[in-house]
mmCIF file of C-alpha atoms in Angstrom:
data_model
loop_
_atom_site.group_PDB
_atom_site.id
_atom_site.type_symbol
_atom_site.label_atom_id
_atom_site.label_comp_id
_atom_site.label_asym_id
_atom_site.label_seq_id
_atom_site.Cartn_x
_atom_site.Cartn_y
_atom_site.Cartn_z
ATOM 1 C CA MET Y 1 131.255 110.611 115.263
ATOM 2 C CA ASP Y 2 130.225 114.144 116.527
ATOM 3 C CA THR Y 3 127.782 116.865 114.704
ATOM 4 C CA GLU Y 4 129.787 119.659 117.175
ATOM 5 C CA THR Y 5 126.493 121.529 117.361
ATOM 6 C CA ALA Y 6 128.109 123.398 119.802
ATOM 7 C CA PRO Y 7 131.537 122.456 120.890
ATOM 8 C CA THR Y 8 132.777 125.430 122.930
ATOM 9 C CA TYR Y 9 129.331 125.039 125.150
ATOM 10 C CA LYS Y 10 129.945 123.183 128.504
ATOM 11 C CA ARG Y 11 128.196 124.420 131.415
ATOM 12 C CA PHE Y 12 125.318 122.349 131.349
ATOM 13 C CA ARG Y 13 126.624 120.058 129.649
ATOM 14 C CA PRO Y 14 128.826 117.942 131.822
ATOM 15 C CA SER Y 15 130.773 114.627 131.764
ATOM 16 C CA ALA Y 16 128.820 111.799 130.066
ATOM 17 C CA TYR Y 17 129.205 108.339 131.625
ATOM 18 C CA HIS Y 18 129.063 105.346 129.207
ATOM 19 C CA PRO Y 19 127.960 102.148 130.084
ATOM 20 C CA SER Y 20 129.947 99.398 128.706
ATOM 21 C CA MET Y 21 128.407 95.543 128.334
ATOM 22 C CA ALA Y 22 129.355 92.857 130.388
ATOM 23 C CA LEU Y 23 130.979 89.854 129.108
ATOM 24 C CA THR Y 24 128.036 87.940 129.642
ATOM 25 C CA TRP Y 25 125.220 90.159 127.676
ATOM 26 C CA TRP Y 26 124.353 87.054 125.601
ATOM 27 C CA MET Y 27 122.764 85.493 128.806
ATOM 28 C CA LYS Y 28 120.572 88.234 129.551
ATOM 29 C CA LYS Y 29 117.820 87.480 126.436
ATOM 30 C CA PRO Y 30 116.508 83.929 125.132
ATOM 31 C CA SER Y 31 117.067 85.563 122.139
ATOM 32 C CA TYR Y 32 120.608 86.355 122.802
ATOM 33 C CA LEU Y 33 121.026 83.258 123.750
ATOM 34 C CA LEU Y 34 120.052 81.399 120.293
ATOM 35 C CA TYR Y 35 122.052 83.842 118.519
ATOM 36 C CA ILE Y 36 125.209 83.018 119.564
ATOM 37 C CA LEU Y 37 124.251 78.999 119.588
ATOM 38 C CA ARG Y 38 123.545 79.572 115.798
ATOM 39 C CA GLU Y 39 126.654 81.534 115.449
ATOM 40 C CA LEU Y 40 128.660 78.473 117.594
ATOM 41 C CA THR Y 41 127.160 76.037 115.091
ATOM 42 C CA ALA Y 42 129.676 77.155 112.771
ATOM 43 C CA VAL Y 43 132.426 75.619 115.025
ATOM 44 C CA PHE Y 44 130.871 72.416 114.962
ATOM 45 C CA VAL Y 45 130.168 72.703 111.296
ATOM 46 C CA ALA Y 46 134.130 73.513 111.089
ATOM 47 C CA ALA Y 47 135.092 70.368 113.125
ATOM 48 C CA TYR Y 48 132.902 67.943 110.732
ATOM 49 C CA ALA Y 49 134.992 69.549 107.733
ATOM 50 C CA ILE Y 50 138.026 68.566 109.454
ATOM 51 C CA ILE Y 51 136.611 64.779 109.948
ATOM 52 C CA LEU Y 52 135.865 64.965 106.477
ATOM 53 C CA LEU Y 53 139.481 65.842 105.516
ATOM 54 C CA LEU Y 54 141.026 63.405 108.048
ATOM 55 C CA THR Y 55 138.667 60.529 106.197
ATOM 56 C CA VAL Y 56 140.120 61.187 102.264
ATOM 57 C CA ARG Y 57 143.516 61.474 103.688
ATOM 58 C CA ALA Y 58 142.829 57.706 105.398
ATOM 59 C CA LEU Y 59 141.992 56.637 102.185
ATOM 60 C CA SER Y 60 144.923 57.783 100.371
ATOM 61 C CA GLN Y 61 147.043 56.228 102.722
ATOM 62 C CA GLY Y 62 145.472 52.457 101.946
ATOM 63 C CA GLY Y 63 143.689 49.756 103.161
ATOM 64 C CA GLU Y 64 145.013 49.350 106.894
ATOM 65 C CA ALA Y 65 144.745 53.127 107.585
ATOM 66 C CA TRP Y 66 141.253 53.087 106.333
ATOM 67 C CA ASP Y 67 140.388 50.176 108.937
ATOM 68 C CA THR Y 68 141.743 51.957 111.553
ATOM 69 C CA TRP Y 69 140.063 55.412 110.486
ATOM 70 C CA LEU Y 70 137.074 53.551 110.678
ATOM 71 C CA ALA Y 71 137.417 51.930 113.829
ATOM 72 C CA THR Y 72 138.306 55.597 115.533
ATOM 73 C CA LEU Y 73 135.101 56.639 113.797
ATOM 74 C CA GLN Y 74 133.178 53.586 115.452
ATOM 75 C CA ARG Y 75 134.409 54.689 119.025
ATOM 76 C CA PRO Y 76 131.407 55.863 121.523
ATOM 77 C CA GLY Y 77 132.840 59.043 121.998
ATOM 78 C CA MET Y 78 132.731 59.600 118.507
ATOM 79 C CA ILE Y 79 129.336 58.750 117.677
ATOM 80 C CA LEU Y 80 128.058 61.036 120.470
ATOM 81 C CA PHE Y 81 130.229 63.773 118.517
ATOM 82 C CA HIS Y 82 128.843 63.208 115.510
ATOM 83 C CA GLY Y 83 125.397 63.409 117.309
ATOM 84 C CA PHE Y 84 126.506 66.750 118.215
ATOM 85 C CA ILE Y 85 127.503 67.830 115.025
ATOM 86 C CA LEU Y 86 124.017 66.415 113.496
ATOM 87 C CA ALA Y 87 122.251 68.462 115.974
ATOM 88 C CA PHE Y 88 124.389 71.891 115.385
ATOM 89 C CA ALA Y 89 124.330 71.427 111.889
ATOM 90 C CA VAL Y 90 120.484 71.012 111.596
ATOM 91 C CA TYR Y 91 119.699 73.839 113.678
ATOM 92 C CA HIS Y 92 122.320 76.150 111.424
ATOM 93 C CA SER Y 93 120.538 74.767 108.315
ATOM 94 C CA LEU Y 94 117.058 75.545 110.354
ATOM 95 C CA THR Y 95 117.994 79.150 111.163
ATOM 96 C CA TRP Y 96 119.702 80.043 108.100
ATOM 97 C CA PHE Y 97 116.302 78.962 106.028
ATOM 98 C CA THR Y 98 113.795 81.198 108.339
ATOM 99 C CA LEU Y 99 116.401 84.100 108.164
ATOM 100 C CA ALA Y 100 116.088 83.904 103.921
ATOM 101 C CA PRO Y 101 112.997 85.986 103.690
ATOM 102 C CA THR Y 102 114.889 89.006 105.595
ATOM 103 C CA ALA Y 103 116.943 89.063 102.713
ATOM 104 C CA LEU Y 104 115.242 88.305 99.831
ATOM 105 C CA VAL Y 105 112.276 89.881 98.663
ATOM 106 C CA VAL Y 106 110.572 87.931 95.538
ATOM 107 C CA ARG Y 107 107.863 89.886 94.114
ATOM 108 C CA ILE Y 108 105.514 88.235 91.408
ATOM 109 C CA LYS Y 109 103.706 90.705 89.639
ATOM 110 C CA ASP Y 110 102.078 92.981 92.238
ATOM 111 C CA LYS Y 111 102.465 90.981 95.272
ATOM 112 C CA VAL Y 112 105.341 90.114 97.548
ATOM 113 C CA LEU Y 113 105.480 86.687 98.253
ATOM 114 C CA PRO Y 114 105.186 85.611 101.537
ATOM 115 C CA ALA Y 115 108.393 84.515 104.177
ATOM 116 C CA SER Y 116 106.530 81.329 105.108
ATOM 117 C CA ALA Y 117 106.226 80.283 101.237
ATOM 118 C CA LEU Y 118 110.044 81.158 100.944
ATOM 119 C CA ILE Y 119 110.938 79.137 104.061
ATOM 120 C CA ALA Y 120 108.763 76.645 102.706
ATOM 121 C CA VAL Y 121 110.589 75.721 99.115
ATOM 122 C CA HIS Y 122 114.183 76.534 100.810
ATOM 123 C CA VAL Y 123 113.274 73.868 103.378
ATOM 124 C CA ALA Y 124 111.654 71.321 100.614
ATOM 125 C CA ALA Y 125 114.700 71.856 98.729
ATOM 126 C CA TRP Y 126 117.237 71.307 101.279
ATOM 127 C CA VAL Y 127 115.128 67.942 102.371
ATOM 128 C CA GLY Y 128 115.025 67.130 98.861
ATOM 129 C CA CYS Y 129 118.682 67.311 98.028
ATOM 130 C CA SER Y 130 119.341 66.032 101.559
ATOM 131 C CA ALA Y 131 117.003 62.676 100.186
ATOM 132 C CA PHE Y 132 118.957 62.771 97.029
ATOM 133 C CA ILE Y 133 122.311 62.472 98.435
ATOM 134 C CA ALA Y 134 121.195 59.721 100.961
ATOM 135 C CA TRP Y 135 119.732 57.757 98.194
ATOM 136 C CA VAL Y 136 123.000 57.636 96.154
ATOM 137 C CA LEU Y 137 125.115 56.880 99.365
ATOM 138 C CA LEU Y 138 122.775 54.070 100.593
ATOM 139 C CA SER Y 139 121.873 52.400 97.320
ATOM 140 C CA ALA Y 140 126.040 52.069 96.549
ATOM 141 C CA MET C 1 95.218 107.076 146.167
ATOM 142 C CA ASP C 2 94.130 103.524 146.042
ATOM 143 C CA LYS C 3 96.584 101.338 144.063
ATOM 144 C CA THR C 4 100.345 102.411 143.639
ATOM 145 C CA ILE C 5 103.142 100.884 141.670
ATOM 146 C CA LYS C 6 106.824 101.707 142.431
ATOM 147 C CA ILE C 7 108.680 102.870 139.843
ATOM 148 C CA GLN C 8 112.750 102.729 139.764
ATOM 149 C CA VAL C 9 114.825 105.198 138.087
ATOM 150 C CA ARG C 10 118.401 105.066 137.133
ATOM 151 C CA ARG C 11 119.274 108.048 137.955
ATOM 152 C CA TYR C 12 122.367 110.095 136.932
ATOM 153 C CA LEU C 13 123.626 113.627 138.498
ATOM 154 C CA PRO C 14 127.120 114.228 137.497
ATOM 155 C CA GLU C 15 127.077 117.499 139.263
ATOM 156 C CA LYS C 16 126.185 115.732 142.751
ATOM 157 C CA GLN C 17 127.672 112.220 142.662
ATOM 158 C CA PRO C 18 130.168 110.869 139.840
ATOM 159 C CA ASP C 19 128.189 107.608 139.722
ATOM 160 C CA PRO C 20 124.651 106.548 138.461
ATOM 161 C CA PHE C 21 122.217 105.790 141.474
ATOM 162 C CA TRP C 22 118.651 104.040 141.826
ATOM 163 C CA GLN C 23 115.740 105.816 143.304
ATOM 164 C CA GLU C 24 112.422 104.951 143.881
ATOM 165 C CA TYR C 25 109.182 106.399 143.984
ATOM 166 C CA GLU C 26 105.779 105.130 144.189
ATOM 167 C CA VAL C 27 102.887 106.466 142.275
ATOM 168 C CA PRO C 28 99.351 105.728 141.632
ATOM 169 C CA LEU C 29 98.334 102.724 139.178
ATOM 170 C CA GLU C 30 96.182 104.173 137.115
ATOM 171 C CA PRO C 31 93.991 102.722 134.277
ATOM 172 C CA LYS C 32 95.330 103.569 130.828
ATOM 173 C CA TRP C 33 99.042 105.346 131.866
ATOM 174 C CA GLY C 34 101.857 104.950 130.558
ATOM 175 C CA VAL C 35 105.355 104.546 132.278
ATOM 176 C CA LEU C 36 105.914 108.324 131.004
ATOM 177 C CA ASP C 37 102.759 109.187 132.546
ATOM 178 C CA ALA C 38 104.317 107.908 136.477
ATOM 179 C CA LEU C 39 107.573 109.801 135.024
ATOM 180 C CA ILE C 40 105.593 112.958 134.729
ATOM 181 C CA TYR C 41 103.906 112.505 138.058
ATOM 182 C CA ILE C 42 106.931 112.303 139.714
ATOM 183 C CA LYS C 43 108.545 115.434 138.114
ATOM 184 C CA ASP C 44 105.481 117.253 139.050
ATOM 185 C CA HIS C 45 104.552 115.850 142.190
ATOM 186 C CA LEU C 46 107.105 113.744 143.545
ATOM 187 C CA ASP C 47 110.669 115.116 142.601
ATOM 188 C CA GLY C 48 111.115 118.103 140.332
ATOM 189 C CA SER C 49 114.934 116.969 139.829
ATOM 190 C CA LEU C 50 114.005 114.360 137.568
ATOM 191 C CA SER C 51 115.344 114.188 133.798
ATOM 192 C CA TYR C 52 113.463 112.744 130.578
ATOM 193 C CA ARG C 53 112.717 113.327 127.171
ATOM 194 C CA TRP C 54 109.487 113.409 125.847
ATOM 195 C CA SER C 55 107.293 115.429 123.112
ATOM 196 C CA CYS C 56 104.304 113.872 121.704
ATOM 197 C CA HIS C 57 102.888 111.315 124.108
ATOM 198 C CA MET C 58 101.498 109.392 120.887
ATOM 199 C CA GLY C 59 104.527 106.949 119.797
ATOM 200 C CA VAL C 60 105.161 109.758 116.746
ATOM 201 C CA CYS C 61 108.031 111.787 117.778
ATOM 202 C CA GLY C 62 110.015 109.211 118.954
ATOM 203 C CA SER C 63 111.806 111.096 122.009
ATOM 204 C CA CYS C 64 110.562 108.758 125.382
ATOM 205 C CA GLY C 65 112.593 105.771 124.218
ATOM 206 C CA MET C 66 113.922 104.093 127.156
ATOM 207 C CA MET C 67 114.802 100.843 129.214
ATOM 208 C CA VAL C 68 111.800 99.741 130.648
ATOM 209 C CA ASN C 69 112.527 96.510 132.528
ATOM 210 C CA GLY C 70 115.577 95.919 130.661
ATOM 211 C CA GLU C 71 113.957 96.352 127.002
ATOM 212 C CA PRO C 72 113.859 99.565 125.094
ATOM 213 C CA ALA C 73 110.308 100.797 124.754
ATOM 214 C CA LEU C 74 108.601 104.011 124.068
ATOM 215 C CA THR C 75 107.424 105.161 127.431
ATOM 216 C CA CYS C 76 104.335 106.758 126.120
ATOM 217 C CA ALA C 77 103.141 103.200 124.418
ATOM 218 C CA THR C 78 104.312 100.894 127.792
ATOM 219 C CA PHE C 79 101.501 100.586 130.161
ATOM 220 C CA LEU C 80 102.037 100.319 133.827
ATOM 221 C CA GLU C 81 99.115 97.823 134.645
ATOM 222 C CA GLU C 82 101.492 95.687 132.497
ATOM 223 C CA TYR C 83 103.905 95.481 134.680
ATOM 224 C CA GLN C 84 101.779 94.277 137.713
ATOM 225 C CA PRO C 85 102.601 93.948 140.760
ATOM 226 C CA GLY C 86 106.172 95.712 139.904
ATOM 227 C CA PRO C 87 108.528 97.269 140.629
ATOM 228 C CA ILE C 88 109.041 98.697 137.251
ATOM 229 C CA ARG C 89 112.961 99.719 136.588
ATOM 230 C CA ILE C 90 113.588 102.479 134.162
ATOM 231 C CA GLU C 91 117.092 103.265 132.888
ATOM 232 C CA PRO C 92 118.588 105.778 129.926
ATOM 233 C CA LEU C 93 118.568 103.537 126.431
ATOM 234 C CA ALA C 94 121.176 101.329 126.647
ATOM 235 C CA ASN C 95 124.041 101.473 124.229
ATOM 236 C CA PHE C 96 124.491 105.389 124.328
ATOM 237 C CA LYS C 97 126.347 107.700 126.664
ATOM 238 C CA VAL C 98 124.325 108.882 129.129
ATOM 239 C CA LEU C 99 124.063 112.891 130.293
ATOM 240 C CA ARG C 100 121.693 113.015 133.194
ATOM 241 C CA ASP C 101 119.291 110.509 134.448
ATOM 242 C CA LEU C 102 117.048 109.615 131.722
ATOM 243 C CA ILE C 103 118.706 111.622 129.154
ATOM 244 C CA ILE C 104 121.196 110.219 126.406
ATOM 245 C CA ASP C 105 123.769 111.862 124.342
ATOM 246 C CA THR C 106 122.074 111.559 120.616
ATOM 247 C CA ASP C 107 125.292 113.158 118.634
ATOM 248 C CA ASP C 108 126.879 109.900 117.830
ATOM 249 C CA PHE C 109 123.391 108.870 116.426
ATOM 250 C CA MET C 110 122.732 111.857 114.225
ATOM 251 C CA GLY C 111 126.216 112.017 113.138
ATOM 252 C CA LYS C 112 125.964 108.730 111.588
ATOM 253 C CA LEU C 113 122.532 109.364 110.129
ATOM 254 C CA LYS C 114 124.108 111.908 108.372
ATOM 255 C CA SER C 115 126.788 109.951 107.598
ATOM 256 C CA VAL C 116 124.315 107.653 105.107
ATOM 257 C CA LYS C 117 123.164 110.737 103.163
ATOM 258 C CA PRO C 118 119.156 110.331 103.983
ATOM 259 C CA TRP C 119 118.304 112.506 101.679
ATOM 260 C CA LEU C 120 117.052 112.862 98.056
ATOM 261 C CA ILE C 121 120.490 112.812 95.565
ATOM 262 C CA THR C 122 119.672 113.649 91.881
ATOM 263 C CA ASP C 123 121.080 114.921 89.069
ATOM 264 C CA GLU C 124 117.759 115.510 87.518
ATOM 265 C CA LYS C 125 117.510 119.547 86.695
ATOM 266 C CA ARG C 126 113.869 119.961 87.896
ATOM 267 C CA ASP C 127 111.970 123.287 87.720
ATOM 268 C CA ILE C 128 109.252 124.624 89.680
ATOM 269 C CA THR C 129 107.009 124.544 86.678
ATOM 270 C CA ASP C 130 107.514 120.940 86.240
ATOM 271 C CA GLY C 131 104.948 120.323 88.982
ATOM 272 C CA GLU C 132 104.796 117.131 91.563
ATOM 273 C CA ASN C 133 107.453 114.638 90.808
ATOM 274 C CA ARG C 134 105.253 111.908 91.461
ATOM 275 C CA GLN C 135 105.422 107.935 91.717
ATOM 276 C CA THR C 136 103.101 105.184 90.902
ATOM 277 C CA PRO C 137 101.715 103.431 94.093
ATOM 278 C CA ALA C 138 103.856 100.435 93.356
ATOM 279 C CA GLU C 139 106.899 102.432 93.115
ATOM 280 C CA LEU C 140 106.236 104.358 96.889
ATOM 281 C CA LYS C 141 105.631 100.122 98.072
ATOM 282 C CA ALA C 142 109.120 99.990 97.347
ATOM 283 C CA PHE C 143 109.931 101.904 99.917
ATOM 284 C CA LYS C 144 107.237 103.309 102.031
ATOM 285 C CA GLN C 145 108.132 101.046 105.086
ATOM 286 C CA TYR C 146 111.447 102.497 105.589
ATOM 287 C CA THR C 147 109.750 106.031 105.850
ATOM 288 C CA LEU C 148 108.274 105.129 109.195
ATOM 289 C CA CYS C 149 111.279 105.262 111.080
ATOM 290 C CA ILE C 150 111.047 108.054 113.928
ATOM 291 C CA ASN C 151 114.818 107.980 114.944
ATOM 292 C CA CYS C 152 113.506 106.857 118.629
ATOM 293 C CA MET C 153 116.934 105.079 118.478
ATOM 294 C CA LEU C 154 115.118 101.721 120.456
ATOM 295 C CA CYS C 155 116.742 99.850 117.741
ATOM 296 C CA TYR C 156 120.479 100.770 118.402
ATOM 297 C CA SER C 157 119.596 99.922 122.464
ATOM 298 C CA ALA C 158 118.213 96.503 121.129
ATOM 299 C CA CYS C 159 121.493 95.613 119.175
ATOM 300 C CA PRO C 160 124.286 94.115 120.658
ATOM 301 C CA VAL C 161 126.525 95.084 117.755
ATOM 302 C CA VAL C 162 126.233 98.661 118.642
ATOM 303 C CA GLY C 163 127.444 98.349 122.181
ATOM 304 C CA LEU C 164 130.116 96.369 121.328
ATOM 305 C CA ASN C 165 131.422 98.285 118.137
ATOM 306 C CA GLU C 166 131.172 101.865 118.633
ATOM 307 C CA ASP C 167 131.564 102.585 115.134
ATOM 308 C CA PHE C 168 128.613 100.575 113.744
ATOM 309 C CA VAL C 169 126.470 102.973 111.817
ATOM 310 C CA GLY C 170 123.386 100.942 113.303
ATOM 311 C CA PRO C 171 120.445 99.616 111.618
ATOM 312 C CA ALA C 172 117.740 102.890 111.616
ATOM 313 C CA ALA C 173 120.905 104.671 109.796
ATOM 314 C CA ILE C 174 120.775 101.921 107.372
ATOM 315 C CA ALA C 175 116.965 101.681 106.936
ATOM 316 C CA LEU C 176 117.068 105.090 106.277
ATOM 317 C CA ALA C 177 119.464 104.655 103.626
ATOM 318 C CA GLN C 178 117.506 102.210 102.424
ATOM 319 C CA ARG C 179 114.730 104.311 101.896
ATOM 320 C CA TYR C 180 116.242 106.550 99.652
ATOM 321 C CA ASN C 181 118.087 103.559 97.842
ATOM 322 C CA TYR C 182 114.471 101.933 96.499
ATOM 323 C CA ASP C 183 113.320 105.471 95.693
ATOM 324 C CA ASN C 184 113.099 105.466 91.898
ATOM 325 C CA ARG C 185 113.408 109.456 91.865
ATOM 326 C CA ASP C 186 117.040 109.123 93.618
ATOM 327 C CA SER C 187 120.432 107.907 92.161
ATOM 328 C CA GLY C 188 122.526 108.734 95.118
ATOM 329 C CA ASN C 189 123.210 104.821 95.714
ATOM 330 C CA ALA C 190 126.829 105.204 95.120
ATOM 331 C CA ALA C 191 127.151 107.785 97.788
ATOM 332 C CA ARG C 192 125.930 105.716 100.241
ATOM 333 C CA HIS C 193 127.904 102.472 99.154
ATOM 334 C CA ASP C 194 130.931 104.730 100.268
ATOM 335 C CA THR C 195 129.622 104.373 103.957
ATOM 336 C CA LEU C 196 127.841 101.125 103.706
ATOM 337 C CA LEU C 197 130.476 99.291 102.571
ATOM 338 C CA ALA C 198 133.443 100.416 104.625
ATOM 339 C CA HIS C 199 134.410 99.517 108.011
ATOM 340 C CA GLY C 200 131.232 99.981 110.598
ATOM 341 C CA GLY C 201 128.891 99.689 107.522
ATOM 342 C CA ALA C 202 126.467 97.024 106.843
ATOM 343 C CA PHE C 203 128.757 94.145 106.812
ATOM 344 C CA ASP C 204 129.281 94.844 110.360
ATOM 345 C CA CYS C 205 125.712 93.350 111.082
ATOM 346 C CA THR C 206 126.027 90.036 112.451
ATOM 347 C CA LEU C 207 122.171 89.279 111.918
ATOM 348 C CA ILE C 208 120.708 88.888 115.259
ATOM 349 C CA GLY C 209 117.399 90.892 114.577
ATOM 350 C CA GLU C 210 116.778 92.262 117.595
ATOM 351 C CA CYS C 211 116.332 95.904 116.187
ATOM 352 C CA SER C 212 113.337 94.588 114.123
ATOM 353 C CA ARG C 213 111.977 93.234 117.471
ATOM 354 C CA ALA C 214 112.186 96.227 119.377
ATOM 355 C CA CYS C 215 110.982 98.848 116.290
ATOM 356 C CA PRO C 216 107.249 100.034 117.270
ATOM 357 C CA LYS C 217 106.947 101.084 113.791
ATOM 358 C CA HIS C 218 107.770 97.752 112.104
ATOM 359 C CA VAL C 219 110.292 99.081 109.875
ATOM 360 C CA ASP C 220 112.123 96.294 109.902
ATOM 361 C CA PRO C 221 116.090 97.533 109.685
ATOM 362 C CA THR C 222 116.883 94.118 109.946
ATOM 363 C CA GLY C 223 115.357 93.247 106.407
ATOM 364 C CA ALA C 224 116.685 96.771 105.191
ATOM 365 C CA ILE C 225 120.199 95.458 106.273
ATOM 366 C CA GLN C 226 120.496 92.050 104.665
ATOM 367 C CA ARG C 227 118.630 93.342 101.645
ATOM 368 C CA TYR C 228 121.938 95.647 101.668
ATOM 369 C CA LYS C 229 123.964 93.235 101.945
ATOM 370 C CA ALA C 230 123.289 91.438 98.877
ATOM 371 C CA ASP C 231 123.312 95.080 96.951
ATOM 372 C CA GLY C 232 126.356 95.758 98.685
ATOM 373 C CA ALA C 233 127.906 92.676 97.723
ATOM 374 C CA MET C 234 127.542 92.795 94.363
ATOM 375 C CA GLU C 235 128.828 96.831 94.067
ATOM 376 C CA TYR C 236 131.815 95.278 95.945
ATOM 377 C CA TRP C 237 132.896 92.626 93.118
ATOM 378 C CA LYS C 238 132.040 95.299 90.702
ATOM 379 C CA ARG C 239 134.311 97.963 92.053
ATOM 380 C CA LEU C 240 136.926 95.149 92.535
ATOM 381 C CA ILE C 241 136.584 93.468 89.110
ATOM 382 C CA TRP C 242 135.685 96.690 86.900
ATOM 383 C CA PRO C 243 135.614 99.927 88.704
ATOM 384 C CA LYS C 244 134.552 101.648 85.667
ATOM 385 C CA ALA C 245 131.268 99.598 85.634
ATOM 386 C CA ALA C 246 130.683 100.306 89.091
ATOM 387 C CA THR C 247 127.692 102.814 89.853
ATOM 388 C CA ALA C 248 129.617 106.482 89.663
ATOM 389 C CA PRO C 249 129.445 108.597 92.265
ATOM 390 C CA LYS C 250 127.172 111.773 91.874
ATOM 391 C CA ASN C 251 127.032 114.820 93.874
ATOM 392 C CA ASP C 252 125.759 114.309 97.217
ATOM 393 C CA GLY C 253 122.739 116.580 96.985
ATOM 394 C CA ILE C 254 123.640 119.137 99.317
ATOM 395 C CA VAL C 255 124.946 121.619 96.624
ATOM 396 C CA LYS C 256 121.745 121.644 95.069
ATOM 397 C CA GLN C 257 120.384 124.639 95.871
ATOM 398 C CA ILE C 258 117.175 126.799 95.649
ATOM 399 C CA ASP C 259 118.485 129.768 92.769
#
């Protein structure tokens, strides 16, 4: 975009230089790195979705396939991978809920609900839902 | 001269050499001197060829934004004492074309600012005898925060998306669009949707949050953009499903002149 205030004027306006961003820009600041990690969580969440799909497929293929799949899941490497996924999923959820107040402005009468209250409500709902799902799965 | 501090300035003098270079100066470490005072000292006493912008010296005009030790800052509000023992590295604002020394090309920013139509758009015919167009404190509160922007462009320097995607309209422009979108006297949302929903609009923001951290006036462009995303998404679906129900574009406010 150019406002073209005086396009013909060149004498004291020599060519400008435009510094480009290094490929490693996200390593320059801790906040940039945390942002990139947050974006990277999507890869791990997607990986878990694929694992879930493979589980459903194994279930549809009968008892033998199911047992083989269960054995695969119990390998140390797979358990370690699940640990990674859990850590990234928790980080993803926490960052998601802490960013919620930036998009959401809740007004009650004249007062604006403080960000901390919004985050607390979100996290409480998240913990509640997780506890309910855990109860359903573990009591079955 | 008792105590001194070293100032390293990234200079660019295209008529002398094609590439930017670093130059070091030593200035007195006076208490209460800002980085801008050091630059003024250099220009007055050490090197008259140094170019930089400044005006008000009190954090209102938004002219003296530069990178100080890699962070965007208003140099009038950034103090030498905080950087002891030095050296302090001063560069032109990141993500902008540089014309000379610490002077950046603001044309791109001005064009982007204009593209979101940051002025009052209304079809309401008002006469001078109608008096002021008054608002209640609550109506003012809905957008007042976004009026505090001083166009210093620090948020553009802090934002990696601006650096990676030159079409991105940017944090300050969207915050200023929201300043009018949330103004109850304005009805120009539809005209602004055209820019903000398009390529380079609000949805190019990936929510890094650096703009709000850099903002010296606490405008919170991050919040303005995320709130727009919620409104913009509604508008997008409205336009897709039932175009007639979507807010009809009105005049852009330019044609309305004083008769």
